[in-house]
Short mmCIF file of C-alpha atoms in Angstrom, two decimals:
data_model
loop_
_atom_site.label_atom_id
_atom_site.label_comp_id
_atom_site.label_asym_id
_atom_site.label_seq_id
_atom_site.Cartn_x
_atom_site.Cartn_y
_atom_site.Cartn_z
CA UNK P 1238 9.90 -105.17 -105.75
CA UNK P 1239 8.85 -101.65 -106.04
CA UNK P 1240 10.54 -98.78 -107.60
CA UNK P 1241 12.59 -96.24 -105.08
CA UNK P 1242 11.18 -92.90 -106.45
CA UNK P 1243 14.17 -90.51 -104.72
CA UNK P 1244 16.63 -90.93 -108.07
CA UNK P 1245 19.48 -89.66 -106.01
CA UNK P 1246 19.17 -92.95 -103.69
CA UNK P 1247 18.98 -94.98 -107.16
CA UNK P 1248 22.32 -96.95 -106.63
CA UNK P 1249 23.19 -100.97 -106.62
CA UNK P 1250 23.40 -102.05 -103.01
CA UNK P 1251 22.92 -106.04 -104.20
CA UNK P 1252 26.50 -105.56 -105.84
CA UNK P 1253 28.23 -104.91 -102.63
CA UNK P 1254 26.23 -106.58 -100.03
CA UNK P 1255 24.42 -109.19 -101.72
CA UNK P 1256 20.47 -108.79 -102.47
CA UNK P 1257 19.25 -109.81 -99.07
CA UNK P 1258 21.58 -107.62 -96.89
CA UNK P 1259 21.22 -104.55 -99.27
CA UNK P 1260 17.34 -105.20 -98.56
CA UNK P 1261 17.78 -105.60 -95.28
CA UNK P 1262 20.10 -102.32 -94.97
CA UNK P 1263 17.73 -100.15 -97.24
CA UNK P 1264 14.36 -101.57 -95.08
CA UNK P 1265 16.68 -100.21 -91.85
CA UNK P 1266 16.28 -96.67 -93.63
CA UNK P 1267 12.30 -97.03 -94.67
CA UNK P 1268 13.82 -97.04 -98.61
CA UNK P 1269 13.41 -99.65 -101.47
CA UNK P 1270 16.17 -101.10 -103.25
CA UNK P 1271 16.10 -100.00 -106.90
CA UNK P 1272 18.39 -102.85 -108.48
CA UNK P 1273 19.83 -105.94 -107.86
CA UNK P 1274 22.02 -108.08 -109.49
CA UNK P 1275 20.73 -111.11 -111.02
CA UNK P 1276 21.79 -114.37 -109.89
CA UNK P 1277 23.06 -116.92 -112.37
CA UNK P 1278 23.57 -120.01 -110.21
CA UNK P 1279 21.07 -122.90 -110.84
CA UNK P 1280 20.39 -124.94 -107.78
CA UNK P 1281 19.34 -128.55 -108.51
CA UNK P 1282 15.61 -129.66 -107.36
CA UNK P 1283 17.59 -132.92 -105.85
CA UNK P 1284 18.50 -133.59 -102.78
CA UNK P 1285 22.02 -133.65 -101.41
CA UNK P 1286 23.53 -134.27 -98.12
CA UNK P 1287 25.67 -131.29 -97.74
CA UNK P 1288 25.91 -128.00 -97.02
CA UNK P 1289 29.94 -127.73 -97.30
CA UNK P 1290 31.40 -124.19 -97.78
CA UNK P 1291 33.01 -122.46 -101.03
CA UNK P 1292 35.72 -120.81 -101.05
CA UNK P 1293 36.14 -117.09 -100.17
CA UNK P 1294 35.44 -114.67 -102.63
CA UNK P 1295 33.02 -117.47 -104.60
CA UNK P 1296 29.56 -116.94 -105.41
CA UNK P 1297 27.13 -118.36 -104.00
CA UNK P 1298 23.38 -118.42 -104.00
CA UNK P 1299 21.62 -117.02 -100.89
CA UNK P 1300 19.42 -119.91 -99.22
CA UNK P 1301 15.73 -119.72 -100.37
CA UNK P 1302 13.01 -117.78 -98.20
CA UNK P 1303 10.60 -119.88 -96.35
CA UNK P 1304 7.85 -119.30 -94.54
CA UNK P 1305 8.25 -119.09 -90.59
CA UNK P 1306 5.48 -121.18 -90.13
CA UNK P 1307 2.73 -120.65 -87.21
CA UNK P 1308 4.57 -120.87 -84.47
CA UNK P 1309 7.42 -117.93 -84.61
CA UNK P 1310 7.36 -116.40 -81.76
CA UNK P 1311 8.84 -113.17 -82.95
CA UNK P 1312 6.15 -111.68 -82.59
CA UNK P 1313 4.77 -111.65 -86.09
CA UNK P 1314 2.38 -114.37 -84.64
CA UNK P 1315 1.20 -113.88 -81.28
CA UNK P 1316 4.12 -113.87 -78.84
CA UNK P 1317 7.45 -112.59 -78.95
CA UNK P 1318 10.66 -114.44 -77.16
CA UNK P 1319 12.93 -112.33 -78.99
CA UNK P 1320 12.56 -108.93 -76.49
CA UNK P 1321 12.82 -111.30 -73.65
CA UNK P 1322 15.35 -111.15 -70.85
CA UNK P 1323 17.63 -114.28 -71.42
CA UNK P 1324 16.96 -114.93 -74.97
CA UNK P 1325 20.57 -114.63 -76.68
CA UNK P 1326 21.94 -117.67 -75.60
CA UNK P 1327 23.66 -120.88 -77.12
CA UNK P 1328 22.60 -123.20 -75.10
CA UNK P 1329 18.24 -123.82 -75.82
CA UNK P 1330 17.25 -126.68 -73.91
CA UNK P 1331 16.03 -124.79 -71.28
CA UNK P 1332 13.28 -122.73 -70.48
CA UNK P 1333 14.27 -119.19 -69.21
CA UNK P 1334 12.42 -116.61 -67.16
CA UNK P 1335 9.49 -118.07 -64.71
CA UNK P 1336 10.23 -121.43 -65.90
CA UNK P 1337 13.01 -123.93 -65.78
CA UNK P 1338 11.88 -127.12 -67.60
CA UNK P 1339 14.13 -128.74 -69.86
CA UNK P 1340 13.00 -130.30 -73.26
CA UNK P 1341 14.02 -134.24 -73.63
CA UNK P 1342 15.55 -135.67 -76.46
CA UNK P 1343 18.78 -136.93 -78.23
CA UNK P 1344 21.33 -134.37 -77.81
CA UNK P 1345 21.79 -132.20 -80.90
CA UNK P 1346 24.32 -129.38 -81.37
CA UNK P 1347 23.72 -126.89 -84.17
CA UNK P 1348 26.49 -125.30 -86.00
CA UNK P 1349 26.18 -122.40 -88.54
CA UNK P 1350 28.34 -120.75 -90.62
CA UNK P 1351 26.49 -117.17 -92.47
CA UNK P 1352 28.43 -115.69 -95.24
CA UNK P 1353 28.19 -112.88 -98.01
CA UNK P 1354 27.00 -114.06 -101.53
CA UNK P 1355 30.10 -113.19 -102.41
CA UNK P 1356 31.22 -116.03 -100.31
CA UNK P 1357 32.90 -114.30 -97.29
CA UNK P 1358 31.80 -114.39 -93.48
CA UNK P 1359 29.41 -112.29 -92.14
CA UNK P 1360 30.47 -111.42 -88.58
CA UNK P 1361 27.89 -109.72 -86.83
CA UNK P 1362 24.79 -111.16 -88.20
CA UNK P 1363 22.55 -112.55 -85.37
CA UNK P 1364 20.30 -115.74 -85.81
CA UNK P 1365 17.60 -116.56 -84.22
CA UNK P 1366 16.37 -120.22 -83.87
CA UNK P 1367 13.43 -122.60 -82.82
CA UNK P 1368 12.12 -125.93 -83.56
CA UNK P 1369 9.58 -128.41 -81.95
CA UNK P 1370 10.24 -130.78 -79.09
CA UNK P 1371 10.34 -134.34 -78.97
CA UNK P 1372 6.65 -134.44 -79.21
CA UNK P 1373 6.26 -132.02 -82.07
CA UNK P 1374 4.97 -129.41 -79.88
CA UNK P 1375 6.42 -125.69 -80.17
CA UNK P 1376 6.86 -124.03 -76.59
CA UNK P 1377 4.93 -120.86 -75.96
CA UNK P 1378 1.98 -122.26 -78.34
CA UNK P 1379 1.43 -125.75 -78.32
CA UNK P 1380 -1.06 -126.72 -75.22
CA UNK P 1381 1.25 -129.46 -73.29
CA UNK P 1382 4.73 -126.46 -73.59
CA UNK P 1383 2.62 -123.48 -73.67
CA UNK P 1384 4.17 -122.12 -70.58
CA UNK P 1385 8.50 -122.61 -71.48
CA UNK P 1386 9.96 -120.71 -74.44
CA UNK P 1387 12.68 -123.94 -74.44
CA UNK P 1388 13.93 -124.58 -77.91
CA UNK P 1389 14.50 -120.51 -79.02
CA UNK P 1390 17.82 -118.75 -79.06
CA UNK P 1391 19.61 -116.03 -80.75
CA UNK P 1392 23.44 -116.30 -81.60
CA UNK P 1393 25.92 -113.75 -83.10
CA UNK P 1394 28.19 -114.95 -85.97
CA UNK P 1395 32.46 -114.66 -84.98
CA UNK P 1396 34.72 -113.07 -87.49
CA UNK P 1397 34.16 -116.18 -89.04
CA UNK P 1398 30.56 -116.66 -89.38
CA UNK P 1399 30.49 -119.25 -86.87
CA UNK P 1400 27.83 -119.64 -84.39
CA UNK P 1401 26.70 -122.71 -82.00
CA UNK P 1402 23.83 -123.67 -80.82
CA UNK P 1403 23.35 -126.47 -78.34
CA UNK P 1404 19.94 -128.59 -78.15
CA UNK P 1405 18.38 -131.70 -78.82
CA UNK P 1406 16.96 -133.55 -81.90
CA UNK P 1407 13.11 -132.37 -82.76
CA UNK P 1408 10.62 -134.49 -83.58
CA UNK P 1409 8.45 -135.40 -86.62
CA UNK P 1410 5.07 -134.10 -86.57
CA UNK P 1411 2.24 -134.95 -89.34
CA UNK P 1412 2.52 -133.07 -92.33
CA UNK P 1413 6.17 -131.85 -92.06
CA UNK P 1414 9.73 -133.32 -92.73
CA UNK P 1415 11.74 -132.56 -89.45
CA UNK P 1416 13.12 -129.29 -89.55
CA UNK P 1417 14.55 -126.52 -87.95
CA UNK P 1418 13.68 -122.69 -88.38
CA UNK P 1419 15.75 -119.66 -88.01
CA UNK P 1420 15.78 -115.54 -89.16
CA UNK P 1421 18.43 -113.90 -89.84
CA UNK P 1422 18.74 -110.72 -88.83
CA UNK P 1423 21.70 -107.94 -89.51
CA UNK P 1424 23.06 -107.21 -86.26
CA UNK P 1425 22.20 -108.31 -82.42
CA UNK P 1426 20.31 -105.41 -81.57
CA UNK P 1427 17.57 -106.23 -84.46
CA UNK P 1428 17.42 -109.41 -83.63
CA UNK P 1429 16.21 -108.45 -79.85
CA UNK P 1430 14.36 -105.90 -81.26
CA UNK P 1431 12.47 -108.50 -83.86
CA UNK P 1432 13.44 -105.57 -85.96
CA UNK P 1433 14.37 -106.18 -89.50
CA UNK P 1434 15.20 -109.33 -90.83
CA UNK P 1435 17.44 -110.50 -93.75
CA UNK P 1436 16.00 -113.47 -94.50
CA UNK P 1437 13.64 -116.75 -92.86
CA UNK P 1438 14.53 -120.38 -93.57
CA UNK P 1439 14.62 -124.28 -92.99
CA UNK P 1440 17.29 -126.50 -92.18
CA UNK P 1441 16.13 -129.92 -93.37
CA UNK P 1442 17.31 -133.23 -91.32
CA UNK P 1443 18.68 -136.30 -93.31
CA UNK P 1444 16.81 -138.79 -93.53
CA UNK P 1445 19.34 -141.36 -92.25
CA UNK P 1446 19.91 -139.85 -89.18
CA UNK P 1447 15.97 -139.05 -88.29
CA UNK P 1448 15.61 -143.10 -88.94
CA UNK P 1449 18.54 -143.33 -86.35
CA UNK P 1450 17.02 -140.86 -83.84
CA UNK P 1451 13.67 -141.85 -84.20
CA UNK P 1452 14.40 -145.89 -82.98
CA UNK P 1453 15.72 -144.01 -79.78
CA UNK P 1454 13.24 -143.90 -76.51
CA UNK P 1455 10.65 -141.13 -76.77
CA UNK P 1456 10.23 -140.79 -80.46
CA UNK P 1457 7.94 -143.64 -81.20
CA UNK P 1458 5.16 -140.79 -82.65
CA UNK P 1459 7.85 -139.82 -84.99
CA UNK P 1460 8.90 -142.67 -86.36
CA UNK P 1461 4.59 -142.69 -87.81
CA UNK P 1462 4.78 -139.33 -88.62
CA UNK P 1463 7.92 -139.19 -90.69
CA UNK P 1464 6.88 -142.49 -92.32
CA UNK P 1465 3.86 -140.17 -94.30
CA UNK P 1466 5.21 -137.81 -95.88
CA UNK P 1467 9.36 -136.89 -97.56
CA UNK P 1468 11.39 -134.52 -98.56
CA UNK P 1469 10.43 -134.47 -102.27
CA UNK P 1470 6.86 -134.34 -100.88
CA UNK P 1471 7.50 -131.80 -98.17
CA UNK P 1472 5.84 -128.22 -98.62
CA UNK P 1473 8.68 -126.74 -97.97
CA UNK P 1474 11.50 -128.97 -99.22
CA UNK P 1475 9.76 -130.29 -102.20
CA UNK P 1476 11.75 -127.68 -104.34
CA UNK P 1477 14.91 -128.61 -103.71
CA UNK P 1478 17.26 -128.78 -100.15
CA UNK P 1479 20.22 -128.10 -101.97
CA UNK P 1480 21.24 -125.38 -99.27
CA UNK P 1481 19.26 -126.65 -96.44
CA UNK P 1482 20.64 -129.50 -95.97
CA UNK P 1483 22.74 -130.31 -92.69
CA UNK P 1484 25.77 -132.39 -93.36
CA UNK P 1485 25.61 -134.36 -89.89
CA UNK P 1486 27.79 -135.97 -87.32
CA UNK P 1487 27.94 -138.81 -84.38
CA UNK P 1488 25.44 -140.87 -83.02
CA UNK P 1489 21.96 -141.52 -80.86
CA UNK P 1490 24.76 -142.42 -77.90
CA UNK P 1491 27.14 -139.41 -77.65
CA UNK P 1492 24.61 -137.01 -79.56
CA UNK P 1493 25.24 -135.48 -83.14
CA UNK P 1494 26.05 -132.18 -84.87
CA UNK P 1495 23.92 -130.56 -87.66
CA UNK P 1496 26.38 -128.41 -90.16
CA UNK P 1497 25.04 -125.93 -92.53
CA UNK P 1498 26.76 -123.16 -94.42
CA UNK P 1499 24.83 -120.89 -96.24
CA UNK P 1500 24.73 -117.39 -97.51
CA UNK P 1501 22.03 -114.63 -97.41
#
C-alpha cells in the first residue's frame, strides 16, 4: 500500500467503511488510502461447512482476495459481459444477446448476503458472477461455449444484503475444486461499467454435495476430475475456506441452494 502524499486527505476511511470499501471509495477518487485498521480475527486454515451470519454490529473478517482466474470476462482478460445489454439479471442459465442457448445441469440457486466488516448489510453493492458449465467450459472463451455469455450475471444487494442468483451446478474441471467466482463492486453503475471493484473471490462447493451432483447424468467427467485433486490441495482453497464456504440445501431431484454470507 502506498503512502497518500496530500496530508490534508490523510484520514482513516477503514474505520468507517471497512478496508476494502474505503479502498474501493478512495480508488473512485484516483487517491490512496493512508491507514487502515488492523484486523485481529484469526481465521482457521480448516475447513468448515458454513458460512452462517454474525450478528449486526459484530466484526467480521472480510473474505480473502482471489484471483479471477483466466476466464473473467470483465474485461481485464479479453472480453467484457459486464457493459453488455442484458447483463444484470438473476436468472444466468441463459445466453443473452444473439444467442439463446441454455447451459444443462442440476439446478442450483445462489444466495448471497454482503455486509460491512462491521457486520451490517451493504445495500447497494452489486455482484457480479460466473462459473463453468457442466463440462468445465467458461462461455465466451472456452471453444465448445465460445459464442453464449450463459453462466454471468450481476445482482444488487436489498436493504438487507440479499441477492439471488438462479443457475445450475458447475462442473469439476482438472486442476480445480468446483467453484464459483464473483467481484464485488460498490454500486450498480461500476459494476456495468467494470469500473472499480471492492474485492474478487471464490465460493467453494462441499464436497458432499459435488459427490451427490456429480452421480447425476452429464457429470461423469467430473466425478474424474474432482477425484484428483481437494480442497486442502486446491490453489485457491488450500489456505483455508473458512468464509467461502456455501452452507447448502436440497437435493439432485428438486435442485439445491448455495448460502454464503460474507463481508468485504
Amino acid at each position: 500500500m502506498t503512502d497518500n502524499h496530500d496530508r490534508g486527505l490523510q484520514f482513516d476511511l477503514a474505520t468507517l467503511f471497512g478496508r476494502r470499501r474505503a479502498l474501493s471509495l478512495l480508488g473512485g477518487a484516483g487517491l490512496t488510502l493512508v491507514a487502515c485498521a488492523p484486523s485481529t480475527t484469526t481465521t482457521s486454515s480448516s475447513p468448515t461447512t458454513s458460512g452462517s451470519p454474525a450478528a449486526a454490529g459484530s466484526a467480521l473478517e472480510a473474505i480473502p482476495e482471489e484471483t479471477a482466474g483466466p476466464y473473467p470476462g470483465d474485461g481485464s482478460n479479453g472480453p467484457n459481459a459486464l457493459t453488455q445489454s442484458g447483463i444484470v439479471r438473476s436468472d444466468i442459465r441463459s445466453s443473452f444477446g444473439s444467442s439463446s442457448r441454455t447451459a444443462e445441469g442440476v439446478p442450483l440457486n445462489i444466495e448471497l448476503t454482503v455486509q460491512n466488516e462491521d457486520g451490517r448489510p451493504y445495500p447497494g453493492a452489486a455482484v457480479y458472477l460466473w462459473h463453468c458449465d457442466i463440462n468445465g467450459d467458461y462461455s465466451m472463451y472456452s471453444d465448445r461455449v465460445k459464442n453464449e455469455n450463459f453462466l454471468r450475471g450481476v445482482q444488487e444487494a436489498d436493504s438487507s444484503g440479499k441477492l439471488k442468483f438462479v443457475s445450475v451446478f458447475p462442473g469439476a474441471y482438472s486442476g480445480r475444486w468446483p467453484h464459483i467466482h464473483f467481484e464485488v463492486y460498490p454500486s450498480l453503475a461500476e459494476a456495468t461499467k467494470a469500473g472499480n471493484k471492492i474485492t474478487t473471490s471464490q465460493l467453494a462447493l462441499p464436497e458432499a454435495t459435488c459427490k451427490e451432483v456429480y452421480g447425476t447424468t452429464g457429470y461423469t467427467q467430473s466425478v474424474r476430475n474432482m477425484s484428483r485433486t481437494s480442497l486442502r490441495q486446491d490453489m485457491v482453497f488450500r489456505d483455508g475456506v473458512d468464509h467461502q464456504l456455501a452452507t447448502m440445501s436440497g437435493d439432485t431431484a428438486s435442485g439445491y441452494t448455495a448460502s454464503l454470507t460474507f463481508a468485504v
